[in-house]
Structures are given as C-alpha cells and as structure tokens.
Coordinates of C-alpha atoms in Angstrom, one line a residue:
M1 CA 2.3 -13.4 31.3
S2 CA 1.4 -13.9 34.5
S3 CA -1.9 -14.1 35.8
S4 CA -2.2 -10.5 37.6
P5 CA -5.0 -8.2 38.0
E6 CA -3.5 -5.8 35.8
N7 CA -2.1 -8.5 33.4
A8 CA -6.0 -10.2 33.2
A9 CA -7.3 -6.2 32.6
M10 CA -5.0 -6.0 29.8
L11 CA -6.1 -9.5 28.2
A12 CA -9.7 -8.6 28.4
E13 CA -8.9 -5.0 27.0
A14 CA -7.1 -6.9 24.1
Q15 CA -10.1 -9.0 23.5
A16 CA -12.8 -6.6 23.7
W17 CA -10.7 -4.3 20.8
R18 CA -10.1 -8.1 18.9
A19 CA -14.2 -8.4 19.0
R20 CA -14.3 -5.4 17.9
D21 CA -12.1 -4.9 15.1
L22 CA -13.7 -8.3 13.3
A23 CA -17.1 -6.8 14.3
A24 CA -16.7 -3.9 11.5
V25 CA -13.1 -3.7 9.8
W26 CA -12.7 -5.6 7.0
H27 CA -9.0 -7.0 6.5
P28 CA -6.5 -6.8 3.4
C29 CA -5.1 -9.9 2.0
T30 CA -6.9 -12.2 4.2
Q31 CA -9.3 -14.4 4.1
M32 CA -11.8 -13.4 6.6
R33 CA -12.9 -16.7 7.8
E34 CA -10.4 -17.5 8.8
H35 CA -10.2 -15.4 11.8
P36 CA -10.1 -15.3 14.9
D37 CA -9.1 -18.9 15.0
T38 CA -6.6 -20.2 11.9
L39 CA -5.2 -16.7 11.5
P40 CA -5.2 -14.8 15.3
L41 CA -5.7 -11.7 15.1
V42 CA -2.7 -9.1 17.1
P43 CA -4.3 -6.0 18.3
I44 CA -1.5 -3.6 19.0
A45 CA -0.3 -0.4 21.2
R46 CA 2.1 0.6 20.2
G47 CA 5.4 0.2 18.7
E48 CA 8.9 0.5 19.6
G49 CA 11.9 1.1 17.6
P50 CA 11.8 -3.1 16.0
W51 CA 8.9 -3.9 18.3
L52 CA 5.5 -3.6 18.6
V53 CA 3.8 -3.9 21.9
G54 CA 0.5 -5.7 21.7
M55 CA -2.7 -4.3 23.7
D56 CA -2.3 -6.8 26.1
G57 CA 1.5 -6.7 26.9
R58 CA 3.1 -8.7 25.1
R59 CA 6.3 -7.8 22.6
Y60 CA 6.6 -9.0 19.1
L61 CA 9.6 -8.3 16.7
D62 CA 8.9 -6.8 13.9
A63 CA 10.6 -8.7 10.9
V64 CA 8.7 -8.3 8.2
S65 CA 9.3 -4.2 8.6
S66 CA 5.3 -3.6 8.7
W67 CA 4.7 -4.9 5.2
W68 CA 7.9 -3.6 4.6
T69 CA 7.6 0.1 5.3
N70 CA 8.8 0.6 8.1
L71 CA 13.1 1.4 7.8
F72 CA 14.3 3.4 11.2
G73 CA 11.6 1.5 14.2
H74 CA 8.5 2.4 15.2
A75 CA 7.9 6.1 16.8
E76 CA 11.2 7.0 15.5
P77 CA 11.6 10.7 17.4
R78 CA 13.1 12.3 13.9
I79 CA 10.6 12.1 11.9
A80 CA 7.1 12.3 14.3
A81 CA 8.7 15.1 15.2
A82 CA 8.8 16.8 12.0
I83 CA 4.8 15.6 11.2
A84 CA 4.4 17.2 14.6
R85 CA 6.3 20.7 13.8
Q86 CA 4.6 20.2 10.2
A87 CA 1.0 19.7 11.5
T88 CA 1.1 23.3 13.4
T89 CA 1.7 24.9 10.3
L90 CA -0.1 23.0 6.8
E91 CA -1.2 19.9 6.9
H92 CA -2.5 19.7 3.4
V93 CA -3.3 22.0 0.4
I94 CA -4.4 21.3 -3.2
M95 CA -1.2 20.3 -5.2
A96 CA -2.9 21.9 -9.1
G97 CA -2.2 25.1 -9.2
F98 CA -0.2 25.5 -5.7
A99 CA 3.1 24.4 -4.1
H100 CA 4.9 24.5 -0.1
A101 CA 7.9 23.4 1.2
P102 CA 7.8 19.9 2.0
A103 CA 6.6 19.0 -1.3
V104 CA 9.5 21.3 -3.5
E105 CA 12.3 20.4 -0.7
L106 CA 11.5 16.4 -1.0
A107 CA 11.3 16.2 -4.9
E108 CA 14.3 18.3 -5.3
G109 CA 16.2 15.5 -2.3
L110 CA 14.9 12.4 -4.4
L111 CA 15.9 14.1 -7.2
A112 CA 19.4 14.6 -5.5
R113 CA 19.6 10.4 -4.4
A114 CA 18.1 9.3 -8.0
P115 CA 20.1 7.2 -9.6
R116 CA 22.5 8.1 -12.3
E117 CA 24.0 7.5 -15.7
D118 CA 27.2 7.9 -17.1
G119 CA 26.2 9.7 -20.6
R120 CA 22.0 9.8 -19.8
A121 CA 20.4 13.0 -18.6
P122 CA 19.6 12.9 -15.1
L123 CA 15.9 12.3 -13.9
A124 CA 14.3 15.7 -13.4
R125 CA 11.0 15.5 -12.3
V126 CA 9.5 14.3 -9.3
F127 CA 5.1 13.5 -9.6
Y128 CA 3.4 12.6 -6.4
A129 CA 0.8 9.8 -6.0
D130 CA -0.8 7.7 -1.7
N131 CA 1.0 4.1 -2.4
G132 CA 2.7 2.1 -4.1
S133 CA 0.2 0.6 -6.7
A134 CA -0.9 4.7 -7.3
A135 CA 2.9 5.1 -8.4
V136 CA 2.7 2.3 -10.4
E137 CA -0.6 3.1 -12.9
V138 CA 1.5 6.9 -12.4
A139 CA 4.6 5.5 -14.3
L140 CA 2.6 3.1 -17.1
K141 CA 0.3 6.1 -18.0
M142 CA 2.7 8.9 -18.5
S143 CA 4.4 5.9 -20.5
F144 CA 1.9 4.9 -23.2
H145 CA 0.9 9.2 -23.1
A146 CA 4.2 10.2 -23.3
H147 CA 4.6 7.8 -26.6
S148 CA 1.4 8.7 -28.0
N149 CA 2.2 12.9 -27.7
R150 CA 5.7 12.8 -29.5
G151 CA 3.2 10.8 -32.6
D152 CA 3.9 6.9 -31.6
A153 CA 0.8 5.6 -30.7
R154 CA 1.5 2.0 -31.5
R155 CA 2.9 1.5 -27.8
T156 CA -0.1 -0.1 -25.7
R157 CA 2.1 -2.5 -24.3
F158 CA 3.7 -2.8 -21.9
V159 CA 6.3 -5.7 -21.1
A160 CA 6.2 -7.4 -17.7
L161 CA 8.5 -10.3 -16.0
G162 CA 7.3 -13.4 -15.2
G163 CA 6.9 -13.6 -10.8
G164 CA 6.7 -9.7 -10.9
Y165 CA 4.1 -7.6 -8.4
H166 CA 3.4 -4.1 -8.8
G167 CA 0.3 -3.5 -6.7
E168 CA -3.3 -4.2 -7.2
T169 CA -4.9 -1.5 -9.2
L170 CA -5.8 -2.3 -12.2
G171 CA -3.1 -1.2 -14.3
A172 CA -0.8 -2.3 -12.0
L173 CA -2.4 -5.7 -11.1
S174 CA -2.7 -6.1 -14.9
V175 CA 1.5 -5.9 -14.9
G176 CA 2.1 -8.5 -12.1
D177 CA 2.5 -12.3 -12.6
L178 CA 0.4 -14.3 -9.6
P179 CA -2.1 -15.9 -10.1
L180 CA -3.4 -15.7 -6.4
Y181 CA -4.2 -12.1 -7.3
R182 CA -4.5 -11.8 -10.8
R183 CA -6.4 -14.6 -11.5
V184 CA -10.1 -13.7 -10.0
Y185 CA -10.0 -10.4 -12.2
A186 CA -8.8 -11.3 -15.5
P187 CA -11.6 -10.2 -17.4
L188 CA -10.3 -6.7 -16.2
L189 CA -6.8 -6.4 -16.8
M190 CA -4.6 -5.7 -19.8
E191 CA -2.7 -8.0 -21.0
P192 CA 1.3 -7.6 -21.2
L193 CA 3.9 -9.6 -22.5
F194 CA 5.7 -11.5 -19.9
A195 CA 9.1 -12.3 -20.6
P196 CA 11.0 -14.5 -18.3
S197 CA 12.2 -13.8 -14.5
P198 CA 16.0 -13.3 -14.3
D199 CA 15.5 -15.1 -10.4
A200 CA 18.4 -16.7 -9.8
G201 CA 16.7 -19.9 -8.4
L202 CA 15.8 -20.8 -12.4
A203 CA 19.5 -21.7 -12.7
L204 CA 20.3 -24.8 -14.7
P205 CA 22.4 -26.8 -13.2
G206 CA 26.2 -26.2 -12.4
E207 CA 24.8 -22.1 -14.3
S208 CA 25.6 -19.1 -12.1
A209 CA 23.1 -16.6 -11.0
E210 CA 24.9 -14.2 -13.5
A211 CA 24.5 -16.8 -16.7
C212 CA 21.0 -17.6 -15.4
A213 CA 20.1 -13.7 -15.8
L214 CA 21.8 -13.3 -18.8
R215 CA 20.1 -16.5 -20.3
A216 CA 16.8 -15.0 -18.9
A217 CA 17.9 -11.6 -20.9
D218 CA 18.3 -13.2 -24.0
A219 CA 14.7 -13.8 -24.2
L220 CA 14.0 -10.4 -23.0
A221 CA 15.8 -9.4 -26.0
A222 CA 14.0 -11.8 -28.7
L223 CA 10.8 -10.7 -27.4
L224 CA 11.1 -7.4 -27.7
A225 CA 13.1 -8.0 -31.4
E226 CA 9.7 -9.5 -32.1
H227 CA 7.3 -7.2 -30.5
G228 CA 9.4 -3.6 -29.4
D229 CA 7.4 -1.6 -31.9
S230 CA 4.7 -2.1 -30.1
V231 CA 5.9 -2.0 -26.3
S232 CA 5.3 1.3 -24.0
A233 CA 7.8 0.2 -21.0
L234 CA 9.0 -2.9 -19.4
I235 CA 8.9 -2.5 -15.8
L236 CA 10.2 -4.9 -13.2
E237 CA 11.1 -4.9 -9.7
P238 CA 15.4 -4.4 -9.1
L239 CA 17.5 -7.1 -8.2
V240 CA 14.6 -8.4 -5.6
Q241 CA 10.6 -9.9 -6.6
C242 CA 9.5 -9.2 -2.9
A243 CA 5.7 -10.4 -3.2
G244 CA 6.5 -13.2 -6.0
G245 CA 8.6 -14.8 -3.1
M246 CA 11.6 -13.1 -2.5
R247 CA 13.3 -14.1 -6.1
M248 CA 16.6 -11.9 -6.0
Y249 CA 18.9 -11.8 -9.1
H250 CA 21.9 -10.7 -10.1
P251 CA 22.2 -7.1 -11.5
T252 CA 23.8 -8.0 -14.8
Y253 CA 20.3 -8.6 -16.0
L254 CA 19.6 -4.8 -15.6
A255 CA 21.9 -3.6 -17.8
R256 CA 20.9 -5.4 -20.3
A257 CA 17.2 -4.4 -19.7
R258 CA 18.3 -1.1 -20.4
A259 CA 20.9 -1.1 -23.3
L260 CA 17.7 -3.6 -25.2
C261 CA 15.0 -1.0 -24.0
D262 CA 17.2 1.7 -25.5
A263 CA 17.8 -0.1 -28.6
H264 CA 13.4 -0.3 -28.9
G265 CA 13.3 2.4 -27.9
V266 CA 10.6 1.0 -24.5
H267 CA 10.7 2.8 -21.2
L268 CA 12.0 0.9 -18.7
I269 CA 10.5 1.2 -15.5
A270 CA 11.8 0.6 -12.5
D271 CA 9.8 -0.4 -9.4
E272 CA 12.0 0.1 -6.2
I273 CA 8.8 0.4 -3.9
A274 CA 10.3 -2.2 -1.6
T275 CA 13.7 -2.2 -2.8
G276 CA 14.8 1.2 -2.4
F277 CA 16.1 3.5 0.4
G278 CA 18.6 1.4 1.2
R279 CA 17.3 -1.8 1.8
T280 CA 18.9 -3.9 -1.1
G281 CA 22.9 -2.3 0.1
T282 CA 22.6 0.8 -2.3
F283 CA 20.1 3.4 -1.9
F284 CA 18.2 2.0 -4.5
A285 CA 18.7 -1.2 -5.7
C286 CA 19.3 0.2 -9.9
E287 CA 22.6 1.6 -8.5
Q288 CA 23.9 -2.1 -8.0
A289 CA 23.9 -2.3 -11.9
G290 CA 25.3 1.4 -13.1
I291 CA 21.8 2.2 -14.3
Q292 CA 19.0 4.7 -14.8
P293 CA 15.4 4.4 -15.0
D294 CA 12.8 6.6 -17.3
F295 CA 10.5 6.0 -14.6
L296 CA 11.4 5.4 -10.5
C297 CA 8.5 4.4 -8.3
V298 CA 8.9 4.6 -5.4
S299 CA 6.7 4.4 -1.8
K300 CA 6.2 1.9 1.3
G301 CA 10.4 3.2 3.2
I302 CA 9.9 6.4 1.7
T303 CA 8.3 8.0 5.1
G304 CA 9.6 5.9 7.3
G305 CA 6.6 3.9 7.3
F306 CA 4.4 6.7 9.1
L307 CA 2.8 7.9 6.9
P308 CA 1.2 6.7 2.7
L309 CA 3.4 8.6 0.0
A310 CA 4.7 7.9 -3.1
A311 CA 6.8 9.4 -6.6
V312 CA 7.1 8.9 -9.5
L313 CA 10.7 10.1 -10.9
T314 CA 11.0 10.7 -14.6
T315 CA 13.3 12.5 -17.1
A316 CA 13.0 15.5 -18.6
H317 CA 12.1 13.9 -21.9
V318 CA 9.0 12.6 -20.9
Y319 CA 8.0 15.4 -19.0
E320 CA 8.8 18.1 -21.9
A321 CA 6.3 16.1 -24.4
F322 CA 3.2 17.1 -22.4
L323 CA 4.3 20.4 -22.7
D324 CA 1.7 22.3 -25.3
D325 CA -1.4 24.9 -25.5
S326 CA -3.9 21.5 -25.6
R327 CA -5.3 19.9 -22.3
E328 CA -5.6 16.8 -23.9
R329 CA -1.7 16.6 -24.2
A330 CA -1.0 17.2 -20.3
F331 CA -0.9 14.7 -17.9
L332 CA -4.4 14.7 -15.9
H333 CA -3.9 12.3 -13.7
S334 CA -4.5 13.1 -9.6
H335 CA -5.3 12.1 -6.1
S336 CA -6.8 14.4 -3.2
Y337 CA -3.1 13.7 -1.2
T338 CA -0.7 14.3 -4.1
G339 CA 2.1 15.9 -2.3
N340 CA 0.7 15.7 1.3
P341 CA 2.7 18.5 3.5
L342 CA 2.8 15.8 6.6
A343 CA 3.7 13.2 4.1
C344 CA 6.0 15.5 2.9
A345 CA 7.6 16.4 5.8
A346 CA 7.9 12.8 7.0
A347 CA 10.1 11.6 3.6
L348 CA 12.6 14.5 4.3
A349 CA 12.9 14.1 7.8
T350 CA 14.0 9.5 6.7
L351 CA 16.3 11.0 3.7
G352 CA 17.9 13.2 6.8
I353 CA 18.3 10.5 8.7
F354 CA 19.9 8.8 6.0
A355 CA 22.3 12.3 5.6
E356 CA 22.9 11.4 9.5
D357 CA 23.3 8.6 9.9
D358 CA 25.5 6.6 7.3
V359 CA 22.5 4.1 7.0
V360 CA 23.5 2.1 4.1
A361 CA 27.0 1.7 5.5
R362 CA 25.3 0.5 9.2
N363 CA 23.0 -1.8 7.0
R364 CA 25.7 -3.9 4.8
A365 CA 27.1 -4.6 8.4
T366 CA 23.9 -5.6 9.8
A367 CA 23.3 -7.5 6.8
A368 CA 26.5 -9.6 7.3
R369 CA 25.4 -10.5 10.7
M370 CA 22.1 -12.2 9.2
A371 CA 23.8 -14.0 7.3
T372 CA 26.4 -15.6 9.9
L373 CA 22.9 -15.9 12.1
A374 CA 21.0 -17.6 9.1
A375 CA 23.9 -20.1 7.4
D376 CA 22.9 -23.0 9.0
L377 CA 19.7 -22.9 7.9
A378 CA 20.8 -24.5 4.6
A379 CA 21.7 -27.3 5.5
H380 CA 18.3 -27.9 7.0
P381 CA 16.4 -31.1 5.2
H382 CA 13.1 -28.9 4.7
V383 CA 15.3 -25.5 4.2
A384 CA 15.6 -24.8 0.5
G385 CA 17.1 -21.6 -1.7
L386 CA 18.9 -20.2 1.0
R387 CA 19.2 -16.8 -0.6
Q388 CA 19.8 -12.8 0.7
T389 CA 20.4 -9.4 -0.9
G390 CA 21.3 -6.3 1.6
M391 CA 19.1 -7.1 4.4
I392 CA 16.1 -9.1 2.8
L393 CA 16.9 -13.1 3.4
A394 CA 14.5 -15.2 2.2
F395 CA 14.3 -19.4 2.7
D396 CA 11.6 -22.1 1.3
L397 CA 10.3 -24.3 3.5
V398 CA 10.1 -28.0 1.6
A399 CA 9.6 -31.5 2.0
D400 CA 12.7 -33.0 1.1
A401 CA 15.8 -30.3 0.2
A402 CA 17.6 -32.8 -1.7
D403 CA 15.0 -32.2 -4.6
G404 CA 13.2 -29.6 -3.7
T405 CA 10.0 -31.2 -3.0
P406 CA 7.6 -28.9 -2.0
F407 CA 5.1 -29.3 0.6
D408 CA 1.6 -30.4 -0.3
S409 CA -0.2 -26.7 -0.4
A410 CA -3.2 -27.6 2.1
R411 CA -0.8 -28.4 4.6
R412 CA 0.0 -24.3 4.6
T413 CA 3.7 -24.7 6.6
G414 CA 3.9 -21.0 6.6
L415 CA 1.0 -20.4 8.1
R416 CA 1.9 -23.1 11.0
A417 CA 5.3 -21.4 10.9
Y418 CA 4.0 -17.6 10.6
R419 CA 1.7 -18.6 13.8
A420 CA 4.9 -20.5 15.9
A421 CA 6.7 -17.1 15.3
I422 CA 3.8 -15.5 16.7
D423 CA 3.2 -17.4 19.9
R424 CA 6.9 -17.2 20.2
G425 CA 6.8 -12.9 20.2
V426 CA 8.6 -12.9 16.3
V427 CA 6.5 -11.4 13.3
L428 CA 7.3 -13.9 10.3
R429 CA 4.5 -13.4 8.0
P430 CA 5.4 -15.9 4.4
L431 CA 4.8 -15.4 1.1
G432 CA 3.2 -19.0 0.8
D433 CA 6.0 -22.1 2.3
T434 CA 8.5 -18.8 2.2
L435 CA 9.7 -17.1 5.2
Y436 CA 12.1 -14.0 4.6
W437 CA 13.4 -11.4 6.9
M438 CA 13.5 -7.3 6.4
P439 CA 13.4 -6.2 9.3
P440 CA 14.0 -2.2 10.9
Y441 CA 18.2 -0.8 10.6
C442 CA 17.9 -0.2 14.2
I443 CA 17.9 -4.1 14.7
D444 CA 20.9 -4.4 17.7
A445 CA 22.6 -7.3 17.4
P446 CA 20.8 -9.3 20.2
T447 CA 18.1 -8.7 18.4
L448 CA 19.0 -10.0 15.1
D449 CA 20.0 -13.1 17.9
T450 CA 16.2 -14.1 19.1
L451 CA 15.2 -13.2 15.4
A452 CA 17.7 -16.3 14.4
Q453 CA 16.6 -18.2 17.1
V454 CA 13.2 -17.9 17.1
T455 CA 13.6 -18.7 13.1
H456 CA 15.3 -22.0 14.2
E457 CA 12.4 -22.8 16.2
V458 CA 9.4 -22.3 14.0
V459 CA 10.6 -24.5 10.9
E460 CA 11.4 -27.5 13.6
V461 CA 8.2 -26.5 14.7
A462 CA 6.1 -26.0 11.3
T463 CA 8.1 -28.5 9.0
R464 CA 7.5 -31.5 11.6

C-alpha cells in the first residue's frame, strides 16, 4: 500500500477500530493474550464475492468461507435482496403457536432436498434452532426423548466417533472428541461411547480407504453388540470430520453405520452442519452412501453465510412419539429466535440459487481445478496427507513427510502459516498444523491460482 494521505488515514482508522475492539470484545476460539502481537487482529470493512476488504483497504481472499458459512460470496445480491424484502414485512414472531410463510416454505424446501433411501420413509419434519451446536442439542434430546416416550428408557447413552466435533454447548461438546475443547469441561459432560474414526489417514500400510472404513465399521459393530440396548443414537459427521483436522473417510462406513443402527434400534444423527449444501460434491454428504439418517442437522451454509439459522430434520416416526395429551411428552425445547423470518428468507434464497445455477455441478468442476493446483504439494518434504472431498482440500505440515513426524507443537507451525498467508492477502486459518482450502463457491480460476500460489509460498515460509 502506498503512503498517500488517503492510505495513511485508512491505516489510522483501522488501528483505531483495532484498539476499540480489543478494549471491549472477547473473541471466540481465541487466547486473547495473543492479541495484538502474536495473532494480529484484522478489522474488516466489507465483503465482495470471495474477498474481504479491510478497513485499511487491503483485500483478503476468504479461503475458509468465514468459518465454512459463506457459499456464494460476500454480499451476494440475491440473498441480500431477499432479506431486505422480508425486513419490510415481518422481522420476527414467536414460533410457539404462530406460523409464517418463510419458515413453512423453507421446511418444505429442505425436506424436498433431504437425502432419500430406498425402502425408508422420508424425513418429514423440521425443527428450527439458531446455530449448529443448538441443532446438535436438539437432535440428542429429541432422540432420547423419543425412545423414552415409546417406553424404552434404557437408552441414555450416545455413540460418537473418535476425532469428531459437534459444537461447544455442553451436550454437543460431550459427543466431541477433541481434547483442546473438551478437557477443561470434562466434569460437566456426559460420557459417550467413542467408536474408532474411519479416517482414511489411519489406514494400515497397503490398506485402502474403503478397507480402513470397513475395519472401523467392524469396531462399531462390536461396540453396539455390547452396548446397543442402552444407546440412543450414533452421531457422526458424514465423510469429513472437519474441526478434528479435516479427517476424510470412505462412504462405505456410512452405509455400514446405517445398517448397524437399524439392527440395534439406534438412531443415526448426521451432523451435516459443515458438510451440507454442496460442500462435498453432493448436496448432502449422506447421498454419497445412499443413506438417510433419522436426524439431519444443518446450519452454517443454510443462509449462504448471511444470518444464523439451524434446522433438524427428522422422521414422522420420531415426531409421532411426542404426540400425546400430556405436555410432559411434548418436546419442550425452544430458542427465542426459532424460525426467524429474516434468516428463513435468506435460506430460501440460498435454495433458490442452488436451483437456478446448478451449483453442485459447478462445484465439481471447481474441485477438480483445486486438485490440479494442489497436486504438487504432495511431493513437498514438509507436507503429508494431502486429501480432498469435494470443495474441501487439506494437508498437514510435518517435520518429515517421509515418516510423518510432526513438528513440535511449541513451534506453532500452523500459526506461522496463517500469519504468512495474511501478509499475502489470504485467510488460511489452520486447524493445528493442518491447512485447508474451503473457499466460497463463487471463486474463479484466476483467484484459485492466487490461492495456490500463496499456499505454496506459505508452506515454504512456515516450515523453514
């Protein structure tokens, strides 16, 4: 940036906002002692497509879709217009005892796009929440309560996958397996049964991703054989365990998990909060295994990244377990902003864009380009585990790729990569020492080229 008076004023404004922020705001998922030096704060003025524009005028490529929420780019005009129209008629109304068109139309649209499985009654009801963690809480409670209402009060436990993550509220945190988030709150949490992850990165020498998934499914079968009559539900992230380091696995695991849940009377909860809405190569990741869950949790991309909203889709069988004259048998779970009309309008516009633009087909072409641009990273001596599922591409920064030796955690290699990327105008927020691309779907070929070039530079800088 040049040193013109205008640019100097913009830099001063950015610094003033940075100081005001650090005097008043507590940021999420952040050790605040790291601000302002170790982890520089970046004040943002606006967004334009895949780009964020800082208050100092610098542009940053949003390669992580603002925590995986943004689908079609910042300030997407169709979604913005839908919110503006809705704001002039109804901004919010209590959903207990009231209805409004955006919530009804969105529920119909979600059910129409939900995964379908031959021979299984389709998902039939939608319960709204505010965010992904809340959706998981709803699914866990609803599963247990449905079993209880049907007279099976023994089912008080949940099965989750090693390395999984489902959110930060206590129920969601309970079924997560990331010590960084879970350890300090352990005395407050439920104790689930953890099944081995089907992560293809855990494959034995010479073992295929599919064989690795089937081996993990055998372990799940053994666990359910021992504990199945006390288990309410199995919860998993289909195909990609995102926050756990972008662990990816073969769809055959989902098919086996579905069959095992059926055999033991256990619900299957699919957490598609990050993997849904076209991110993995299909509209929902479950489609790649041809399975349908009992509960489908969605959030993040549901509004295109504009507003917080979540939904839990479930079956008529689950819904009917709550129908009774007794209020105690009802599902008395609520959020003040449940089914917010503005958020529902944004989500309806999002579904409309999928219908208008054939987004999934375009994403497959973009994913192929991503694979080509990243291919030579696999040969880098400090890169291991290059992997991709749809428009999620990830790799690990390691001390020695030949044997997978990690860097000393105190070195904070991932943070070095993040800072080097920010200096070059790209947001690559790492998961430990795992770097990943999860860009907005609107990213074009020249911008992908920029992302690849910067990533290659960042790997060199961070691993020296």
